[in-house]
mmCIF file of C-alpha atoms in Angstrom:
data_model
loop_
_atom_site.group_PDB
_atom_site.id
_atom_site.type_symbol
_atom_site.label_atom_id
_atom_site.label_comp_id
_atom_site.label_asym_id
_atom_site.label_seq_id
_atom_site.Cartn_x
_atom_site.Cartn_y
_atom_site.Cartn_z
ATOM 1 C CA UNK A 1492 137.704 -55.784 -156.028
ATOM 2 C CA UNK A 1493 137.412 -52.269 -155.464
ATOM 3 C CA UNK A 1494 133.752 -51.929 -156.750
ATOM 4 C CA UNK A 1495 132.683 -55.332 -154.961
ATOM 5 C CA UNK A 1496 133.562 -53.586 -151.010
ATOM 6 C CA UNK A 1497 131.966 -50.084 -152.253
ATOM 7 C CA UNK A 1498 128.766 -52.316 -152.902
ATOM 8 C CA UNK A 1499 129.082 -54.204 -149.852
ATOM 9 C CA UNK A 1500 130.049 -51.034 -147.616
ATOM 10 C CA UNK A 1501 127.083 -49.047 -148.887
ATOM 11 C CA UNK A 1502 124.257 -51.161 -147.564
ATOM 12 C CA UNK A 1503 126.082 -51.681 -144.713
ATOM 13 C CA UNK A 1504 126.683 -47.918 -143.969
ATOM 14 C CA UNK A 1505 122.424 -47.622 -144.842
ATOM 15 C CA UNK A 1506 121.926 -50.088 -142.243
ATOM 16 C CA UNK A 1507 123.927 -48.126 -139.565
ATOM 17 C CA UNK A 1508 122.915 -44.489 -140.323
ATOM 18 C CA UNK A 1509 119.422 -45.580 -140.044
ATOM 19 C CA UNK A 1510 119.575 -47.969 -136.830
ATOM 20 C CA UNK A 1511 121.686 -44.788 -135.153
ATOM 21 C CA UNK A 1512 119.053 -42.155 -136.330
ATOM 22 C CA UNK A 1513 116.127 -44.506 -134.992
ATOM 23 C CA UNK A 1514 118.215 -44.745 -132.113
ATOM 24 C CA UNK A 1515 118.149 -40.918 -131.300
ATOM 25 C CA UNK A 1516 116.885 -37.893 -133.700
ATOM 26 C CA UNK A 1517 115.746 -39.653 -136.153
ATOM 27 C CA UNK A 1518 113.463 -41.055 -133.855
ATOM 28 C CA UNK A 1519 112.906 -37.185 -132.214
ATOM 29 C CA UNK A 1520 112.049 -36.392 -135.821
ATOM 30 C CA UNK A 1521 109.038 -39.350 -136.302
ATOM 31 C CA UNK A 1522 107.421 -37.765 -132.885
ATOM 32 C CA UNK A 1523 107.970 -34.583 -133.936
ATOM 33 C CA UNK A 1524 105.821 -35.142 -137.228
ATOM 34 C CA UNK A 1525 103.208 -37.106 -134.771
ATOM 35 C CA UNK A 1526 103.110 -34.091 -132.495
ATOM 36 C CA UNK A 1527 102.801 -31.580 -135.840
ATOM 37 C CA UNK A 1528 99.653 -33.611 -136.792
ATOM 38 C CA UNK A 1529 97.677 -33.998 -133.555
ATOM 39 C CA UNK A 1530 98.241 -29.778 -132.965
ATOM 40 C CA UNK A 1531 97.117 -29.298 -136.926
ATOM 41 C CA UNK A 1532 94.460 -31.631 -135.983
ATOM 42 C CA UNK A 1533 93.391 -30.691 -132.558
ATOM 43 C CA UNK A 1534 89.930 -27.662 -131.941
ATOM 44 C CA UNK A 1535 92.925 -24.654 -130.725
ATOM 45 C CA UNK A 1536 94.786 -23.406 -133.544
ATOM 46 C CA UNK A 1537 98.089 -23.926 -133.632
ATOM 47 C CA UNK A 1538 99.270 -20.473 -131.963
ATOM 48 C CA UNK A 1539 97.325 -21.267 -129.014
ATOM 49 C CA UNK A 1540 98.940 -24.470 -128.365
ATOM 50 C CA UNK A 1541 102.410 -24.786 -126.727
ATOM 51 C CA UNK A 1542 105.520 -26.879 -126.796
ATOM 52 C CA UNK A 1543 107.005 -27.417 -123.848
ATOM 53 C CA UNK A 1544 111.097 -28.192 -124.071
ATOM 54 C CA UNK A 1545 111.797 -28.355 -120.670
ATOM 55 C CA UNK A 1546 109.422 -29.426 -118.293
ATOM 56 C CA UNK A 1547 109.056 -31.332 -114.736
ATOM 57 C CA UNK A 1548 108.998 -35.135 -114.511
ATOM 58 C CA UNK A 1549 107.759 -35.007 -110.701
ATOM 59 C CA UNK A 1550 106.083 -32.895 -108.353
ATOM 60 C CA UNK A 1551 108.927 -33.850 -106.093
ATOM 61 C CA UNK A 1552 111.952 -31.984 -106.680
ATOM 62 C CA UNK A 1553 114.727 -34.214 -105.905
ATOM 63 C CA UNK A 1554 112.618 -37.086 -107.831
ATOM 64 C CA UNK A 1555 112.213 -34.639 -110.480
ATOM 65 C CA UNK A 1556 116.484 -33.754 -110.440
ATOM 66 C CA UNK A 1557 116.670 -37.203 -110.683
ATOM 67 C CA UNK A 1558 114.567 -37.813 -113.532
ATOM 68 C CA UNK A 1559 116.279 -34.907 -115.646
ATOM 69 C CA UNK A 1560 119.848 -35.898 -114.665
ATOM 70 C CA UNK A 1561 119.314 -39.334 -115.990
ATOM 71 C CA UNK A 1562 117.581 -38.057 -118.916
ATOM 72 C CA UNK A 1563 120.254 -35.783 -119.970
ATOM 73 C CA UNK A 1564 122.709 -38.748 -119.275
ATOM 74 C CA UNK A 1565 121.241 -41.565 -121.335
ATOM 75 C CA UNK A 1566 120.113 -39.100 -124.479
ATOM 76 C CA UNK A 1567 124.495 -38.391 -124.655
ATOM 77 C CA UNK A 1568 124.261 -43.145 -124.943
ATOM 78 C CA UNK A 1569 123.721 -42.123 -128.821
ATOM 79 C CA UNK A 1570 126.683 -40.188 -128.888
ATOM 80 C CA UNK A 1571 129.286 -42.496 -127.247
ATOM 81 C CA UNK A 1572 127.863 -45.096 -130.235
ATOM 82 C CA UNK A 1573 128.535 -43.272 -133.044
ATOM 83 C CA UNK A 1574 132.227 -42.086 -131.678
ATOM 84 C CA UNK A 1575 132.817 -46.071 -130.923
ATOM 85 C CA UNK A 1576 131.843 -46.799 -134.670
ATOM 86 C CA UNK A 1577 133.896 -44.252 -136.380
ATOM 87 C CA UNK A 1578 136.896 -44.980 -134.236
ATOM 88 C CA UNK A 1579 136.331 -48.793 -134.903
ATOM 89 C CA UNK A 1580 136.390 -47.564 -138.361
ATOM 90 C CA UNK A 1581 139.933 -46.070 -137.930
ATOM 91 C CA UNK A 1582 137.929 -42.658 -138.196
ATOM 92 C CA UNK A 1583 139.547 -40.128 -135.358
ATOM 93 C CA UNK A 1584 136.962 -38.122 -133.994
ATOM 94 C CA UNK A 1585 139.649 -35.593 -133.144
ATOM 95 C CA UNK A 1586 141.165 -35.418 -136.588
ATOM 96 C CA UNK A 1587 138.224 -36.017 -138.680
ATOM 97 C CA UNK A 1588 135.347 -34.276 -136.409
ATOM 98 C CA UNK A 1589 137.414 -31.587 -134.540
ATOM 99 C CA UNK A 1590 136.294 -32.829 -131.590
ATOM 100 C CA UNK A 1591 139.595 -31.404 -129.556
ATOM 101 C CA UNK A 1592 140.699 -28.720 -127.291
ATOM 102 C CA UNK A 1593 143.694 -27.727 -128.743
ATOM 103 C CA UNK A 1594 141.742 -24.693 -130.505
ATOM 104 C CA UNK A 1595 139.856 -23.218 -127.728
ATOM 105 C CA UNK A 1596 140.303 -19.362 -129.193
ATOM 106 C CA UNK A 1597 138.918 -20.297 -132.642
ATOM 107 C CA UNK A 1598 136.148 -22.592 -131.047
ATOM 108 C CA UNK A 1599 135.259 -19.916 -128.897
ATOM 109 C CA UNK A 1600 135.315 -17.213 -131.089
ATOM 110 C CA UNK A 1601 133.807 -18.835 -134.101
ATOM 111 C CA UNK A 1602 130.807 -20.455 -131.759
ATOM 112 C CA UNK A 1603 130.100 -16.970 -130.362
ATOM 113 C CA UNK A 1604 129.980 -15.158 -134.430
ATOM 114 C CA UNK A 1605 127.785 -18.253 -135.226
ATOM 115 C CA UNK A 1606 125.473 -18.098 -132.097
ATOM 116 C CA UNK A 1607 125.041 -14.099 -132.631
ATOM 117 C CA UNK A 1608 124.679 -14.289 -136.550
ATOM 118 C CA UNK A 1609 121.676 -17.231 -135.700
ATOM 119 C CA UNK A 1610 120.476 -16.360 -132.449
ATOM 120 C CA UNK A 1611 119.238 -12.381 -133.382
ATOM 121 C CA UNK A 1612 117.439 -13.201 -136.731
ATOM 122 C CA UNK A 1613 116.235 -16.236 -135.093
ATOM 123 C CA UNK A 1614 114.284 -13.903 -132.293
ATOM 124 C CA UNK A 1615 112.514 -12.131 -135.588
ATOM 125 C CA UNK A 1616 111.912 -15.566 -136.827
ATOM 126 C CA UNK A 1617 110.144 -16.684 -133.573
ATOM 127 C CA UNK A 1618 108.137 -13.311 -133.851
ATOM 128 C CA UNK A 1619 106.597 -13.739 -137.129
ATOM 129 C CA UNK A 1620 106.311 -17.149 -137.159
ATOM 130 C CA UNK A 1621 103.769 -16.454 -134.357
ATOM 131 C CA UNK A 1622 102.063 -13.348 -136.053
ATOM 132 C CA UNK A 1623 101.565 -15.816 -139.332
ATOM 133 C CA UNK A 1624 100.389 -18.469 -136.411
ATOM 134 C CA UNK A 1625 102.437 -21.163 -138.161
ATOM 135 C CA UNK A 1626 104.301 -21.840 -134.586
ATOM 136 C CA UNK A 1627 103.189 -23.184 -130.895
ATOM 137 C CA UNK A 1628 103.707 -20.568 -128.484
ATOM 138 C CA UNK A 1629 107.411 -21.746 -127.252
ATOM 139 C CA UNK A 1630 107.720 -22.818 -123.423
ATOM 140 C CA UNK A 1631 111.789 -23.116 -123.066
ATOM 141 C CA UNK A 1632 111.748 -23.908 -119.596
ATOM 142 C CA UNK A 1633 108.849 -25.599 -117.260
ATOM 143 C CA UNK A 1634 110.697 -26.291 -114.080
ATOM 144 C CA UNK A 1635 109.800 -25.903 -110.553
ATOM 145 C CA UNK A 1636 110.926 -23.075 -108.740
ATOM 146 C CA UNK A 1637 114.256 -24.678 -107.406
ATOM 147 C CA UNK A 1638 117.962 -24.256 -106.354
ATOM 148 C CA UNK A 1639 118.779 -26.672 -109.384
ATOM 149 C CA UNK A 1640 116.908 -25.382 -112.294
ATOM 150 C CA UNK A 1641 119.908 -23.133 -113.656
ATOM 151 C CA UNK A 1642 122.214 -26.004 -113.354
ATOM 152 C CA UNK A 1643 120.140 -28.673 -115.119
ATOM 153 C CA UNK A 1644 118.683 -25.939 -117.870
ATOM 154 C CA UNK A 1645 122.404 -25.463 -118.535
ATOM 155 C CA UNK A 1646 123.422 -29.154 -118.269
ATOM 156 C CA UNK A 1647 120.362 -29.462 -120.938
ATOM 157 C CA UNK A 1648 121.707 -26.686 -123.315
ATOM 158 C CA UNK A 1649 125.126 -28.910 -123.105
ATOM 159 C CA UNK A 1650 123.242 -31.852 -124.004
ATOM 160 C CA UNK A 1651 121.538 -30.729 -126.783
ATOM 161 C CA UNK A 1652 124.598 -29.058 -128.716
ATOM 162 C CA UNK A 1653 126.681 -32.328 -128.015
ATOM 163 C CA UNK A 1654 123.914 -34.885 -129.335
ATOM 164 C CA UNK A 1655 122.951 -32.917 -132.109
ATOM 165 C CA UNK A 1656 126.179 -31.452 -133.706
ATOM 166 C CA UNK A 1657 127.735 -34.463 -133.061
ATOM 167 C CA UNK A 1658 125.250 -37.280 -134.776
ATOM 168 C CA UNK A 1659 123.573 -34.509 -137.535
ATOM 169 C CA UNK A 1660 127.081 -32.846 -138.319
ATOM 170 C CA UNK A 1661 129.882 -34.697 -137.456
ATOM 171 C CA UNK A 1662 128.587 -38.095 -137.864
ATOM 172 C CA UNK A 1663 125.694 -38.663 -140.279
ATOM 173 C CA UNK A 1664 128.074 -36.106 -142.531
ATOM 174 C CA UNK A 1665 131.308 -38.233 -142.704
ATOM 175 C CA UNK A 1666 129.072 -41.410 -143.139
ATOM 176 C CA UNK A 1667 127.159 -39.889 -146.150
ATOM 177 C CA UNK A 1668 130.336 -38.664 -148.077
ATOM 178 C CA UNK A 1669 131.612 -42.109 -147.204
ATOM 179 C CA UNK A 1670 128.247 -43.508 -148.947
ATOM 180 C CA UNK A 1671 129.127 -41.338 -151.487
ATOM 181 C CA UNK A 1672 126.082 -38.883 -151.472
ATOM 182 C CA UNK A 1673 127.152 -35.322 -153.490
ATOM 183 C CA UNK A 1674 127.831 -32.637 -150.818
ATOM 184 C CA UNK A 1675 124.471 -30.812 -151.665
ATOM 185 C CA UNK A 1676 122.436 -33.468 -150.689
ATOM 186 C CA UNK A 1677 124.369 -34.249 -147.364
ATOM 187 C CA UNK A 1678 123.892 -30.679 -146.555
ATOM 188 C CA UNK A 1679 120.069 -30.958 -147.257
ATOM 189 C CA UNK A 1680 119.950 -34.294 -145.523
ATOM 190 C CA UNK A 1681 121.537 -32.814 -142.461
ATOM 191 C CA UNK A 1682 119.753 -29.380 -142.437
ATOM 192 C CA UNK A 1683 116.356 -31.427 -143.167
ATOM 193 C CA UNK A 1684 116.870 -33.503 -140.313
ATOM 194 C CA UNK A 1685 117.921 -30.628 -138.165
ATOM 195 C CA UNK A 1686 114.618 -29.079 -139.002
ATOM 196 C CA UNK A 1687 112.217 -32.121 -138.963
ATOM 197 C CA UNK A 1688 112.881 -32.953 -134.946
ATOM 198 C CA UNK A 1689 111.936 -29.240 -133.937
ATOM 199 C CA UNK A 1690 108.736 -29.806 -136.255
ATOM 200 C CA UNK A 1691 106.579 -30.298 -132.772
ATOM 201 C CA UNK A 1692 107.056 -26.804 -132.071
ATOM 202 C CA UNK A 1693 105.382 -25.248 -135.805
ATOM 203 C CA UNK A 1694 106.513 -24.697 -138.547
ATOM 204 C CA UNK A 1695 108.535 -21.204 -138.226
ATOM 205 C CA UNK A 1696 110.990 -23.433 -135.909
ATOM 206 C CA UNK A 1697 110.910 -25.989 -138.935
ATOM 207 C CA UNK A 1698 112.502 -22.931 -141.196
ATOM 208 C CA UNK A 1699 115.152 -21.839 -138.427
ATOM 209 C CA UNK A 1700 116.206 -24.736 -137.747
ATOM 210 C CA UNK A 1701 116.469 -26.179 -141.237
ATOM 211 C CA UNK A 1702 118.417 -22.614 -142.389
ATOM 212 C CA UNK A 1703 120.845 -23.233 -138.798
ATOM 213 C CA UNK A 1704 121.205 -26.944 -140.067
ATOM 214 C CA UNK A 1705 122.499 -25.361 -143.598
ATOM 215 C CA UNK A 1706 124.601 -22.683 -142.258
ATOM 216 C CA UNK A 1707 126.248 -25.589 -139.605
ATOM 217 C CA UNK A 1708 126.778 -28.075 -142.489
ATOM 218 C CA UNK A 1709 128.427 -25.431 -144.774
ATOM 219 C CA UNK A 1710 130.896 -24.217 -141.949
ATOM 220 C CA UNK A 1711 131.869 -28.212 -140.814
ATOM 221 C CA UNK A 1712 132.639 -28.772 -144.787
ATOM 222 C CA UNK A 1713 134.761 -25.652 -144.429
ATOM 223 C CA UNK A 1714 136.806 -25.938 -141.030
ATOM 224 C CA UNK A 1715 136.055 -29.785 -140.372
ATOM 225 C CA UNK A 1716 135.238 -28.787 -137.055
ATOM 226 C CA UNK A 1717 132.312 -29.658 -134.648
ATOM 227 C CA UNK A 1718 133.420 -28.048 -131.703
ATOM 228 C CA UNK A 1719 132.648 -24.692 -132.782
ATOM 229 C CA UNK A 1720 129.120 -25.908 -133.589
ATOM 230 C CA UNK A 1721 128.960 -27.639 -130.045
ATOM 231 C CA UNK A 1722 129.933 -23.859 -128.716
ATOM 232 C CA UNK A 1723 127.461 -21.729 -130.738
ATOM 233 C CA UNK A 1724 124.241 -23.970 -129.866
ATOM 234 C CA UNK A 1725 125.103 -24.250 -126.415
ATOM 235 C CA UNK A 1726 125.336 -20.399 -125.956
ATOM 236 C CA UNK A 1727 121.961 -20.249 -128.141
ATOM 237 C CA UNK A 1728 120.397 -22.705 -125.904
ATOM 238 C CA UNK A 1729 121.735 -21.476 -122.384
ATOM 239 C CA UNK A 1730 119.918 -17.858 -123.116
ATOM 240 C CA UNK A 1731 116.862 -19.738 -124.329
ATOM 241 C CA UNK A 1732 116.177 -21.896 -121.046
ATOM 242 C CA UNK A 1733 117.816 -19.577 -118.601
ATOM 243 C CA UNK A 1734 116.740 -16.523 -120.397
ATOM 244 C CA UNK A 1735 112.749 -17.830 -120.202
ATOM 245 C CA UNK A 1736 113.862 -19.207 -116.340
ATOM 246 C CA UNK A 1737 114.896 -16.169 -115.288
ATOM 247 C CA UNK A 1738 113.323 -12.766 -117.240
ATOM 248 C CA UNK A 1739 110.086 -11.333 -116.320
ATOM 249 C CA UNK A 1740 107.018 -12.745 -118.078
ATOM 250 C CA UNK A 1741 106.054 -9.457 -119.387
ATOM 251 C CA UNK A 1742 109.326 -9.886 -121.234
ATOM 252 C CA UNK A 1743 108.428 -13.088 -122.807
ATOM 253 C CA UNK A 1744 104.568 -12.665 -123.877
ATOM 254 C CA UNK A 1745 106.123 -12.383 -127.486
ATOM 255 C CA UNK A 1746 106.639 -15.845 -127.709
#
């Protein structure tokens, strides 16, 4: 009986990891691989083109707010799925995920060690990566010059940590051990992922990325806890797009 419902649950757990991927980063990583292609492809080398993470929608600014409020709205739609299927599956997301407040102090702590310890060798990464010309030149922010371009850059930092650490860690994780995958290959599968969806920006970001995905995977089999995770890329990504917002060009002509 046993081995009968471990047959039936795996193809049923295949069916939903790949309709949720398709659903969100997995489908960020198949235009990412596009994008890779038509910049290898393209007459400018690959230095001399850039990827743009955060750009305008509209020349009109409160069209343009708008546009990047419900953006940053209905990319979180993946995220309320995946928390509805594990707690249809009796899974907690508190419990199992560490998706709670009750441990600000480690959260806080541990997502600030993990942002430094990525975020400085992740600036030499960026560097060579565009000395060796394997990477786009890296556009973090795009918007107008407005009142709300803080707000929404950090709104879009929030975004990101919560979608990805969520679905890549949390999520596709817990559903692979439940598959039954060994725990290297969930920890490739998630770092791989990690890095194939930043693929549009070269392949230096590929490498960061992929070694972040490791290094995340690694400390969620170790504390069982996403929130931490959810701290550290938020703080990585809120000096990124404010930090290219707000700094002098001259600052920036490294990347």
């Amino acid at each position: 009986m046993t081995l009968e419902r471990q047959q039936a649950t795996r193809p049923i757990l295949t069916a939903e990891i790949v309709i949720v991927l398709l659903l969100s980063l997995g489908q960020s990583a198949i235009y990412s691989v596009v994008s890779i292609i038509a910049k290898l492809t393209a007459d400018t080398p690959l230095s001399q083109q850039a990827a743009v993470l955060n750009a305008s929608r509209s020349t009109r600014p409160y069209l343009d707010l708008t546009y990047q409020l419900l953006g940053i709205a209905f990319d979180l739609i993946p995220v309320a799925l995946v928390l509805y299927l594990l707690i249809r599956d009796h899974i907690s997301p508190r419990r199992e995920l560490g998706l709670s407040l009750d441990r600000q102090r480690f959260d806080w702590g541990w997502g600030a060690l993990l942002a430094a310890g990525i975020g400085i060798p992740g600036l030499l990464l960026v560097y060579v990566a565009k000395l060796l010309g394997i990477n786009a030149e890296i556009v973090p922010a795009a918007l107008q010059p407005v009142w709300w371009a803080v707000p929404v850059l950090i709104l879009a930092a929030i975004k990101n940590a919560v979608l990805e650490e969520v679905i890549v860690v949390g999520y596709l994780m817990t559903r692979l051990r439940q598959w039954g995958m060994s725990t290297v290959a969930i920890v490739a599968c998630s770092a791989v992922l990690r890095g194939s969806y930043h693929l549009y920006q070269g392949f230096g970001a590929f490498i960061g990325n992929a070694v972040m995905g490791v290094i995340f995977a690694l400390f969620f089999l170790r504390f069982k806890r996403v929130a931490p995770l959810i701290v550290a890329h938020t703080l990585l990504d809120v000096v990124a797009f404010v930090g290219y917002e707000l700094l002098p060009d001259s600052w920036l002509s490294w990347l």
